Amino acid sequence: MSDVEGYETQFCFYLEDEDVFRFVDVPSCETVAEIPTLIEGATYISTSIDRIAEGRTYSYVSSLNTADVDADNNALHRLAWFDKNGNFVRYEYINVGSDVTLAQVYVDQVAFDPYLFNTDSKREYLFLVKVLDDPNSSSSATSEYLRLYNEDGDILLSQGPDTETGAKLSSIYLQNAGTSLAKLMVIYYQSSTDSFYANHFALPLSRFAGGDGTSENPYHLATAGDVMQINSAPGAHYVVDCDIDFDYYVWGGNDCTFTGSIDGQGYAIENMRLTGTGLVSNMFSGASIKNLYIVDSEHTGEGGGFVAGYMGGSTSGPTRIDNVHVKNCVAESSTYQPFGAIAGSLTVYSQINDCSATGVDFNISGDSQVGGIVGEMRSSASVSNCYVTGTIAGNVVGGITGGTLSEDENIVNCHVDAAVIGGSCAGGIVGDCARSSVKFCYVEGSVEANGDSKAQAGGIAGYINTYYEGVTSKSTHIGNCIVAAESITANPDAPTSIAHRIAGSTSYDRPEIDWDHVTSDMEYADYPHLDPVVEAYFGDNYAIGLALIDGTVEDATTTTEGKTIAIEDLESHVTSTGWALGEDSSNPWKVLAEGMALYYEDAVNDFSGIVSAVAPANKAITFDGTTIKAEGQFAVYNTSGMLVLKGNGEANASQLGKGIYIVAAANSTLKIVIR
């Protein structure tokens, strides 16, 4: 059997005495299903059988040995579908035409991939058929053809005998299926010359819902298959036409250097299971992605983000991501590569503006930099007007970015209300800060550093490089920030345990040369000018609702603890200290009774995408997250249209895998999500 992500390898055995197919997981050797060869007492399935991934679960499908015929004498080839427990679900009929006398379908998970042959939402089927040479005569002579049908019976491709050379089909195979180099290879044998030759067809045969990829007429993305073809034209321009549901399709992302543009037009891409570094792996040369939601998706790749892995620009054309929102997404991996909701690395004048990561749950182990928005920043990169909620956990962690690598990065007007959990280092905005500029940021939630040897925590930054007189140029690099976190803690048992309301470990706590953050081969005798200066290059930083963590530090706007103010004084304070108050990107802040918020937060929080739904009381169907109830009989279908559950009155939905389903009763339907 084909492998399915998240499940064991599986083998199928035919038990002659019992006349059943038995499916056994390996290495557990557990029998997980049995399917009789005779179903519904009358129809035999064949040994052409495989398991097909569908969302988070899988189904079995088998080709039947006999076909039906419709009123127009068309042969209807039948496929039998079974759930993962071996229960018969439905027949599927593929109209192969009236001129076909024998049909054999290629049953294989790769061939059943709905996006292999086409990027539309219809599944295609690859058949070897015998076709009457002259359907209008009494002759029974036939020729072999390769035909590709869609689920409606339309013939998308037909390859038969070569009428010019007399060559006939010899063999057929799929090459590099599941990659950007996928091809359908059709091999011919020419008897007159005793030779072989091949016709090959690049897959998919067609892609995109319209457009030509220019800025004036961009390609249109309407399905998951369309999105997965961005790497076929990485310099093109794209628009998203509608909400796109990946239905938990496991996908490695577009592994390409993207230099074009994507305008999401406010639509969402939902339910991705990313194993690569992002929607696109790299962005360069002024590439842009904007106006898009990524919802209810998973990331298990080695670093990167849900949108991009690496972003690099230039002074002439900054690469940028604007108004992109990652919502209710999960990331879990062990990596040394930087990770953030939007991107892994942000470099060389690249920008992330007006973006958010809300309701996220990131748990990245390994010695990596992890941020709510971006993993690491370097070379004059900038982040502005970004908003983060949820949980961000790793080793070096920041609510916005895990780390910055120079004085030239800029973070401004960002709001974090998350649980920021680091090992050696955790900061409400930036974990490990190389004296980059952090201005006008507001932090709520909690910050925790729990490392065993080092634990450094700060409301804005967890660690800040030492200031060296005559070497470091930037003075005030954290300014006009407010920390209203519930708690900021560092593991008290760690040999190095430092926490402050504004910045954790600085030269206030390290009045010696910090060789790890200068260079490894320096000797102090060679650099006598490297005189560390106690950190005092902060300005106008405040704390609300949290007592001094280190009582030896002055309660003042220029210290690592900041100055205490009351929530009641917040509005007058921000009004008088230059915070940009308004309702747009240029003036992004609003003052609320409970604190500060960016202008778009309500819209992001209200955006639902596809969510669990409960029908009103006067409707025929209800769902409470576990039980489906309806008036009389009802049926449940997955997003591929497969019947997966029947009920009468009520049914327990816990037997369904996680995913999106449609419940249909007599006079009502309801879309639900099993999480």
XYZ file of C-alpha atoms in Angstrom:
675
model
C 0.000 0.000 0.000
C 1.111 3.579 -0.585
C 2.426 5.441 2.437
C 0.243 8.076 4.085
C 1.669 10.887 6.207
C 1.103 10.211 9.907
C 0.405 6.490 9.500
C 2.528 3.350 9.509
C 3.638 1.550 6.385
C 0.963 -0.928 5.358
C 0.769 -4.206 3.457
C -2.230 -5.930 1.907
C -2.628 -9.716 2.013
C -5.192 -11.857 0.234
C -6.551 -14.627 2.458
C -7.814 -17.279 0.062
C -9.645 -19.345 2.665
C -11.608 -16.333 3.903
C -11.748 -14.558 0.520
C -10.806 -11.215 2.054
C -8.078 -8.610 1.748
C -6.332 -8.021 5.070
C -4.447 -4.780 5.711
C -1.585 -4.907 8.220
C 0.444 -2.002 9.606
C 4.207 -2.383 9.876
C 6.147 -2.461 12.152
C 3.309 -2.807 14.681
C 1.906 -5.825 12.760
C -1.588 -4.683 13.687
C -4.452 -5.732 11.427
C -6.291 -2.474 10.787
C -8.911 -3.493 8.213
C -10.371 -6.368 6.237
C -12.321 -6.028 3.013
C -14.196 -8.969 1.458
C -13.651 -9.507 -2.257
C -17.420 -9.693 -2.687
C -19.235 -6.519 -1.664
C -22.972 -6.026 -1.323
C -23.350 -9.701 -2.135
C -22.911 -9.253 -5.861
C -19.801 -7.333 -6.906
C -16.207 -8.497 -6.871
C -13.393 -6.068 -6.293
C -9.995 -6.659 -7.882
C -6.420 -6.810 -6.639
C -5.946 -3.356 -8.143
C -6.284 -1.669 -4.762
C -4.472 1.049 -2.825
C -4.995 3.477 0.025
C -5.482 7.125 -0.858
C -4.687 10.023 1.484
C -7.705 12.219 2.129
C -7.222 15.101 4.506
C -5.844 13.740 7.777
C -7.110 10.237 7.115
C -7.165 7.837 4.187
C -9.502 5.612 2.216
C -9.109 2.396 0.258
C -10.098 2.266 -3.394
C -10.356 -0.748 -5.660
C -11.173 -1.209 -9.324
C -14.128 -3.522 -9.919
C -13.972 -6.460 -12.324
C -17.227 -5.570 -14.075
C -18.654 -2.357 -15.489
C -22.140 -0.929 -15.844
C -23.678 0.428 -19.034
C -25.846 3.532 -19.222
C -28.837 4.224 -21.485
C -26.527 5.536 -24.225
C -24.446 2.346 -24.177
C -21.517 4.071 -22.480
C -19.357 1.816 -20.350
C -19.251 2.992 -16.728
C -16.122 1.753 -15.029
C -16.647 1.366 -11.313
C -14.384 2.100 -8.375
C -15.305 0.964 -4.871
C -14.331 3.248 -1.972
C -13.900 2.098 1.626
C -13.072 4.008 4.792
C -9.866 3.267 6.693
C -11.693 0.635 8.783
C -12.638 -1.279 5.648
C -16.315 -0.271 5.586
C -17.817 0.125 2.128
C -18.706 3.762 1.449
C -19.698 4.213 -2.186
C -19.219 3.414 -5.838
C -17.694 5.893 -8.229
C -18.583 5.655 -11.920
C -16.261 6.873 -14.677
C -17.823 7.128 -18.124
C -15.180 5.688 -20.479
C -17.385 5.912 -23.582
C -19.320 3.629 -25.907
C -16.316 2.603 -28.025
C -14.422 0.938 -25.158
C -14.559 -2.834 -24.788
C -12.057 -3.209 -21.929
C -10.747 -0.702 -19.395
C -8.041 -0.937 -16.754
C -7.546 2.014 -14.402
C -4.213 2.756 -12.755
C -5.017 2.566 -9.036
C -2.232 4.289 -7.137
C -2.117 7.122 -4.624
C 0.223 9.163 -6.829
C -2.031 8.805 -9.868
C -5.067 9.688 -7.748
C -3.502 12.954 -6.612
C -6.144 15.513 -7.665
C -3.436 17.993 -8.674
C -1.136 15.722 -10.673
C -2.761 15.930 -14.107
C -4.700 19.174 -13.657
C -4.867 21.914 -11.055
C -8.658 22.116 -10.976
C -10.609 20.517 -8.148
C -11.639 17.429 -10.144
C -9.813 14.136 -9.800
C -8.445 12.539 -12.974
C -8.052 8.826 -13.796
C -5.452 7.178 -16.027
C -6.816 4.245 -18.061
C -5.465 1.688 -20.495
C -8.422 0.877 -22.728
C -9.227 -1.222 -25.774
C -11.109 0.884 -28.298
C -13.101 -0.405 -31.262
C -11.335 0.470 -34.493
C -14.684 1.050 -36.192
C -17.602 1.380 -33.766
C -20.045 1.686 -36.666
C -19.194 -1.703 -38.164
C -19.701 -5.248 -36.976
C -15.957 -5.726 -36.604
C -14.677 -6.414 -33.102
C -11.125 -5.298 -33.898
C -9.661 -3.061 -31.218
C -6.548 -1.010 -30.510
C -4.955 -0.089 -27.198
C -5.112 3.517 -26.039
C -3.946 5.442 -23.050
C -6.730 7.769 -21.957
C -6.953 10.282 -19.161
C -10.498 10.930 -17.939
C -11.761 13.345 -15.343
C -14.534 12.399 -12.942
C -17.143 13.692 -15.411
C -15.932 11.323 -18.125
C -14.266 14.017 -20.226
C -11.195 12.760 -22.113
C -8.278 15.057 -21.307
C -5.606 13.074 -23.139
C -5.688 10.173 -25.581
C -2.680 8.312 -26.972
C -3.161 5.383 -29.331
C -1.409 3.762 -32.300
C 0.773 6.097 -34.358
C -1.035 6.191 -37.697
C 2.063 7.432 -39.539
C 4.662 4.937 -38.302
C 2.420 2.080 -37.210
C 4.012 2.128 -33.755
C 1.921 0.855 -30.878
C 1.861 1.496 -27.153
C 4.515 -0.413 -25.277
C 4.582 0.970 -21.756
C 3.446 3.924 -19.691
C 4.862 5.388 -16.513
C 4.838 8.502 -14.361
C 8.209 10.183 -13.927
C 9.081 12.436 -10.969
C 5.468 12.463 -9.801
C 4.933 14.827 -6.900
C 7.689 17.184 -8.048
C 7.900 20.205 -10.337
C 9.470 17.907 -12.978
C 6.533 15.489 -13.168
C 5.973 13.881 -16.567
C 3.734 11.257 -18.099
C 5.922 9.042 -20.291
C 4.271 7.086 -23.125
C 6.607 4.548 -24.762
C 5.964 3.261 -28.300
C 7.366 0.229 -30.095
C 7.825 0.393 -33.853
C 8.088 -3.154 -35.205
C 9.280 -2.133 -38.689
C 12.482 -0.701 -37.225
C 12.534 -2.768 -34.015
C 12.914 0.427 -32.002
C 11.316 2.340 -29.173
C 10.558 6.022 -28.781
C 8.761 8.103 -26.180
C 6.200 10.859 -26.044
C 6.297 12.785 -22.818
C 3.799 15.206 -21.333
C 4.783 17.731 -18.683
C 2.386 17.642 -15.748
C 0.019 19.125 -14.917
C -1.410 19.398 -18.414
C -3.013 22.724 -17.544
C -2.586 25.121 -14.649
C -4.074 28.298 -13.206
C -7.633 29.543 -13.513
C -6.734 32.274 -16.008
C -4.297 35.045 -16.849
C -0.877 35.072 -18.482
C 1.320 35.989 -15.516
C 1.956 39.614 -16.431
C 1.305 42.444 -14.010
C -1.581 43.565 -16.250
C -3.086 40.070 -16.511
C -1.811 37.984 -13.576
C -2.314 34.267 -13.222
C -5.437 33.417 -11.198
C -5.157 31.049 -8.239
C -8.410 29.251 -7.449
C -7.353 25.836 -6.102
C -4.623 24.271 -4.010
C -3.256 22.863 -7.252
C -2.895 26.356 -8.672
C -1.002 27.512 -5.581
C 1.377 24.571 -5.861
C 2.293 25.601 -9.405
C 3.745 29.001 -8.481
C 7.194 27.422 -8.729
C 6.568 26.752 -12.432
C 6.626 30.520 -13.057
C 8.419 32.111 -10.067
C 8.827 35.467 -11.788
C 5.144 35.848 -12.647
C 2.348 37.837 -11.023
C -0.620 36.181 -9.299
C -4.002 36.999 -7.768
C -6.056 34.761 -5.488
C -9.648 34.426 -6.688
C -11.299 32.790 -3.680
C -10.682 31.080 -0.349
C -8.551 28.005 -1.072
C -8.832 24.896 1.098
C -5.869 22.486 0.993
C -7.889 19.954 3.017
C -4.712 19.037 4.967
C -2.842 18.125 1.799
C 0.797 17.420 2.723
C 2.965 19.761 0.681
C 6.574 20.909 0.630
C 5.834 24.462 -0.522
C 7.031 26.134 -3.721
C 10.780 25.506 -3.672
C 11.821 28.407 -5.867
C 13.346 31.865 -5.951
C 10.226 33.966 -6.225
C 10.629 37.373 -7.872
C 7.014 38.097 -8.824
C 3.976 39.185 -6.831
C 0.943 37.626 -5.162
C -2.159 39.634 -4.280
C -4.416 37.585 -2.028
C -7.257 40.116 -2.400
C -8.284 39.400 1.203
C -8.865 35.675 0.662
C -7.532 32.813 2.778
C -5.412 29.760 2.098
C -6.525 27.201 4.650
C -5.589 23.806 6.062
C -2.106 23.450 4.587
C 0.315 20.883 5.985
C 3.665 22.406 5.066
C 6.800 20.283 5.223
C 8.983 22.855 3.436
C 10.080 26.370 4.294
C 7.000 28.305 3.189
C 4.454 29.141 0.524
C 7.595 30.148 -1.402
C 11.060 29.200 -0.207
C 12.868 32.396 -1.255
C 11.846 35.941 -2.201
C 14.224 38.282 -4.023
C 14.467 41.288 -6.341
C 11.468 43.272 -5.244
C 9.082 40.320 -4.898
C 5.892 41.052 -2.969
C 3.063 39.170 -1.286
C 0.093 41.056 0.129
C -3.542 40.942 1.267
C -3.630 37.267 2.227
C -4.692 35.086 5.156
C -3.077 31.755 6.072
C -5.516 29.933 8.354
C -5.654 26.651 10.304
C -2.428 25.328 8.823
C 0.557 23.317 10.064
C 4.290 23.750 9.524
C 6.757 20.947 10.216
C 9.562 22.077 7.901
C 13.136 22.933 8.812
C 12.808 26.636 9.568
C 11.236 29.265 7.346
C 7.651 30.407 7.797
C 4.137 29.965 6.480
C 4.693 32.582 3.764
C 8.412 32.645 2.927
C 11.613 30.945 3.966
C 14.133 33.653 3.100
C 13.564 37.261 2.011
C 16.320 39.309 0.392
C 16.017 42.669 -1.337
C 18.077 45.710 -2.273
C 18.039 49.478 -1.925
C 16.494 49.786 -5.386
C 13.705 47.258 -4.830
C 12.904 46.018 -1.333
C 11.258 42.619 -1.105
C 8.158 42.969 1.035
C 5.168 41.260 2.595
C 2.210 43.482 3.488
C -1.155 42.823 5.115
C -0.636 39.054 5.422
C -2.144 37.348 8.443
C -1.320 33.902 9.842
C -4.171 32.734 12.036
C -4.728 29.667 14.233
C -1.660 27.928 12.831
C 0.656 25.394 14.442
C 4.382 24.834 13.937
C 6.475 22.091 15.475
C 9.949 20.966 14.492
C 13.521 20.538 15.650
C 15.804 22.776 13.650
C 18.803 25.065 13.691
C 17.167 27.264 11.053
C 15.291 30.469 11.975
C 11.500 30.295 12.053
C 8.700 32.870 12.113
C 5.036 32.940 11.168
C 5.637 35.123 8.113
C 9.262 34.311 7.222
C 12.352 32.603 8.512
C 14.973 35.203 7.527
C 14.434 38.855 6.651
C 17.485 40.470 5.059
C 18.879 43.269 2.848
C 16.255 46.016 3.120
C 13.348 43.544 3.044
C 10.156 44.600 4.807
C 7.234 43.035 6.636
C 4.452 45.544 7.248
C 0.943 45.376 8.737
C 1.091 41.605 9.250
C -0.046 39.413 12.123
C 0.248 35.975 13.691
C -2.784 35.379 15.897
C -3.822 32.334 17.890
C -0.603 30.600 16.849
C 1.117 27.744 18.650
C 4.806 27.434 17.765
C 7.041 24.897 19.474
C 10.457 24.850 17.806
C 13.174 22.841 19.518
C 16.837 23.034 18.586
C 19.272 25.930 18.797
C 17.326 28.252 16.494
C 15.919 31.760 16.552
C 12.125 31.828 16.690
C 9.859 34.837 16.292
C 6.151 35.492 16.176
C 6.634 37.244 12.822
C 10.162 36.448 11.592
C 12.949 34.187 12.826
C 15.909 36.505 12.260
C 16.552 39.990 10.847
C 19.742 41.349 9.317
C 21.152 43.908 6.849
C 18.723 46.811 7.291
C 15.556 44.703 7.315
C 12.458 46.209 8.922
C 9.199 45.135 10.564
C 6.370 47.577 11.243
C 2.770 47.509 12.462
C 2.764 43.791 13.317
C 0.572 41.994 15.856
C 1.107 38.626 17.587
C -1.005 36.479 19.917
C -0.693 32.851 20.987
C 2.357 30.881 22.134
C 5.864 31.118 20.693
C 8.358 28.661 22.163
C 11.944 27.818 21.291
C 15.483 28.509 22.441
C 16.136 32.121 21.402
C 12.657 33.607 21.099
C 11.056 36.983 20.510
C 7.440 38.031 20.162
C 8.297 39.665 16.821
C 11.723 38.244 15.925
C 14.057 35.727 17.462
C 17.102 37.859 16.794
C 18.739 40.734 14.940
C 22.296 40.654 13.639
C 23.364 44.305 13.460
C 22.467 47.846 14.474
C 20.725 48.456 11.157
C 17.470 46.540 11.635
C 14.311 48.391 12.615
C 11.192 47.287 14.464
C 8.469 49.861 15.009
C 4.804 49.982 16.052
C 4.390 46.327 17.003
C 1.980 44.779 19.499
C 2.596 41.425 21.176
C 0.090 39.763 23.492
C 1.509 36.258 23.630
C 3.241 33.688 25.791
C 6.865 34.074 24.722
C 8.819 31.089 26.039
C 12.538 30.784 25.440
C 15.343 28.620 26.664
C 18.473 30.743 26.901
C 16.771 33.953 25.809
C 13.256 35.420 25.555
C 12.089 38.930 24.714
C 8.632 40.384 24.247
C 9.729 41.895 20.927
C 13.197 40.517 20.113
C 15.106 37.654 21.689
C 18.783 38.358 20.933
C 19.170 42.012 19.923
C 22.335 43.322 18.230
C 21.492 46.890 19.292
C 18.880 47.234 16.545
C 16.210 49.926 16.746
C 13.014 48.987 18.578
C 10.555 51.857 18.897
C 6.897 52.402 19.847
C 6.137 48.782 20.729
C 3.543 47.519 23.214
C 3.940 44.156 24.972
C 1.344 42.189 26.929
C 1.129 38.482 27.771
C 4.130 36.834 29.418
C 7.848 36.363 28.818
C 9.736 33.379 30.210
C 13.323 32.121 29.828
C 13.666 28.623 31.247
C 17.164 27.581 30.162
C 19.233 25.440 32.504
C 22.562 27.246 32.012
C 21.386 30.640 30.759
C 17.993 32.231 31.255
C 17.694 35.846 30.043
C 14.286 37.543 29.808
C 13.075 41.045 29.048
C 9.787 42.702 28.205
C 11.252 44.141 24.991
C 14.559 42.277 24.491
C 15.975 39.201 26.174
C 19.627 39.901 25.392
C 21.301 43.057 24.041
C 24.842 43.202 22.741
C 27.271 45.141 24.884
C 27.876 48.804 24.085
C 31.555 49.432 23.353
C 32.732 53.038 23.503
C 34.122 54.191 20.169
C 32.939 51.095 18.297
C 29.148 50.986 18.539
C 27.513 53.920 16.808
C 23.859 53.732 17.769
C 22.805 55.361 21.020
C 19.100 55.152 21.889
C 18.009 51.908 20.261
C 15.057 50.937 22.482
C 12.722 53.828 22.952
C 9.092 54.792 23.478
C 8.119 51.222 24.346
C 5.552 50.104 26.899
C 5.544 46.749 28.682
C 2.241 45.684 30.233
C 3.078 41.993 30.569
C 1.553 39.850 33.296
C 4.930 38.281 34.087
C 8.587 38.296 33.016
C 10.623 35.466 34.509
C 13.996 33.753 34.182
C 14.852 30.353 35.609
C 16.300 31.215 39.038
C 18.332 27.999 39.114
C 20.303 28.818 35.976
C 23.885 30.002 36.621
C 23.093 33.014 34.459
C 19.585 34.168 35.373
C 18.622 37.719 34.420
C 15.240 39.394 33.967
C 14.150 43.026 33.672
C 10.950 44.727 32.607
C 12.475 46.287 29.459
C 15.674 44.420 28.594
C 17.061 41.248 30.142
C 20.801 40.726 29.835
C 22.704 43.919 28.965
C 26.037 45.445 29.936
C 24.297 46.620 33.098
C 24.533 42.977 34.150
C 27.713 42.200 32.172
C 30.251 44.997 32.795
C 32.933 42.923 31.063
C 33.794 42.260 27.435
C 31.311 39.809 25.972
C 33.624 37.948 23.623
C 30.868 35.684 22.261
C 29.171 38.694 20.722
C 32.317 40.438 19.416
C 34.385 37.866 17.500
C 35.781 34.561 18.611
C 39.405 35.302 17.623
C 39.844 38.693 19.319
C 42.354 39.175 22.096
C 41.794 42.082 24.446
C 45.456 43.095 24.229
C 44.970 43.713 20.511
C 41.812 45.810 21.056
C 42.376 48.001 24.105
C 39.699 50.417 22.855
C 36.948 47.848 23.495
C 35.793 49.301 26.773
C 32.294 48.110 27.682
C 29.922 50.802 28.912
C 27.032 50.079 31.276
C 23.836 50.127 29.213
C 22.139 53.477 29.351
C 21.070 53.950 25.746
C 17.368 53.552 26.301
C 14.769 56.302 26.272
C 11.113 56.822 27.226
C 10.364 53.201 28.096
C 7.557 52.418 30.546
C 5.946 49.531 32.410
C 2.307 49.090 33.427
C 0.985 46.746 36.120
C 4.252 44.942 36.801
C 6.475 45.700 39.781
C 10.205 46.212 39.458
C 11.871 42.848 38.834
C 15.308 44.021 39.949
C 15.046 46.476 42.815
C 18.656 47.565 42.366
C 17.727 49.231 39.055
C 16.236 52.692 39.051
C 12.563 53.022 38.123
C 13.318 55.351 35.216
C 12.657 55.690 31.476
C 16.308 55.076 30.555
C 16.992 51.910 32.547
C 16.521 48.224 31.896
C 13.441 48.331 34.130
C 11.747 51.380 32.606
C 9.455 53.736 34.507
C 6.205 52.655 36.111
C 2.991 54.334 34.972
C -0.666 53.585 35.694
C -3.045 52.281 33.048
C -5.232 55.298 33.761
C -2.427 57.541 32.493
C -1.834 55.582 29.306
C -3.825 57.777 26.906
C -2.324 61.046 28.079
C 1.122 59.466 28.042
C 1.029 58.139 24.458
C -0.588 61.334 23.219
C 2.245 63.403 24.616
C 5.148 61.131 23.626
C 4.713 60.837 19.888
C 2.724 57.620 19.417
C 1.010 57.701 15.991
C -2.690 57.495 16.842
C -5.218 56.904 14.077
C -6.922 54.337 11.870
C -4.413 53.464 9.143
C -0.912 52.211 8.478
C 0.637 55.650 8.864
C -1.102 56.229 12.206
C -1.639 52.675 13.417
C -2.335 52.935 17.148
C -5.613 53.074 19.051
C -5.933 53.629 22.793
C -8.420 51.309 24.509
C -9.573 51.127 28.111
C -7.464 47.995 28.617
C -4.397 49.097 26.661
C -3.157 49.696 23.108
C -4.174 48.080 19.823
C -3.228 48.382 16.171
C -5.817 49.696 13.753
C -6.542 46.348 12.032
C -6.686 44.035 15.057
C -10.489 43.845 15.199
C -10.690 42.841 11.545
C -8.077 40.111 11.983
C -9.671 38.774 15.165
C -13.090 38.688 13.490
C -11.862 36.918 10.352
C -13.025 33.329 10.564
C -12.015 31.529 7.383
C -13.586 28.091 7.672
C -14.463 27.436 11.313
C -16.527 25.020 13.297
C -20.147 25.950 12.905
C -23.271 25.397 14.951
C -26.605 25.750 13.225
C -29.197 28.008 14.868
C -31.748 26.280 17.062
C -34.439 26.486 14.388
C -32.281 24.630 11.855
C -32.346 20.876 11.216
C -28.689 20.191 12.108
C -26.552 21.022 15.136
C -22.967 20.197 16.042
C -21.419 20.742 19.487
C -17.888 19.698 18.568
C -18.538 16.003 19.293
C -22.091 15.021 18.374
C -23.999 15.716 15.168
C -27.759 15.940 15.624
C -30.397 16.214 12.920
C -34.095 15.674 12.380
C -34.182 12.223 10.828
C -31.534 10.741 8.568
C -28.414 12.627 7.541
C -25.141 12.031 5.711
C -21.647 13.445 6.222
C -19.289 14.077 3.310
C -15.650 15.162 3.188
C -14.504 17.991 0.924
C -13.838 15.515 -1.904
C -17.530 14.591 -1.898
C -17.005 11.165 -0.337
C -19.667 9.854 2.028
C -17.890 9.185 5.327
C -20.691 8.814 7.876
C -24.432 8.201 8.059
C -26.734 8.875 10.978
C -30.345 8.926 12.077
C -31.120 11.495 14.755
C -27.547 11.773 16.004
C -24.044 10.395 15.510
C -20.700 10.681 17.264
C -18.259 12.603 15.041
C -15.163 11.521 16.985
C -14.729 8.586 14.583
C -13.979 11.069 11.801
C -10.465 12.295 11.208
C -9.615 15.960 11.638
C -10.823 18.027 8.716
C -13.737 19.845 7.111
C -17.039 18.076 6.489
C -20.486 18.820 5.072
C -23.518 17.438 6.926
C -26.596 17.055 4.738
C -30.101 16.391 6.056
C -33.485 16.596 4.371
C -33.760 20.378 4.130
C -30.507 21.683 5.536
C -26.739 21.486 5.274
C -24.026 22.446 7.731
C -20.264 22.836 7.328
C -18.299 21.599 10.333
C -14.628 21.239 11.288
C -13.249 18.380 13.375
C -10.090 19.556 15.134
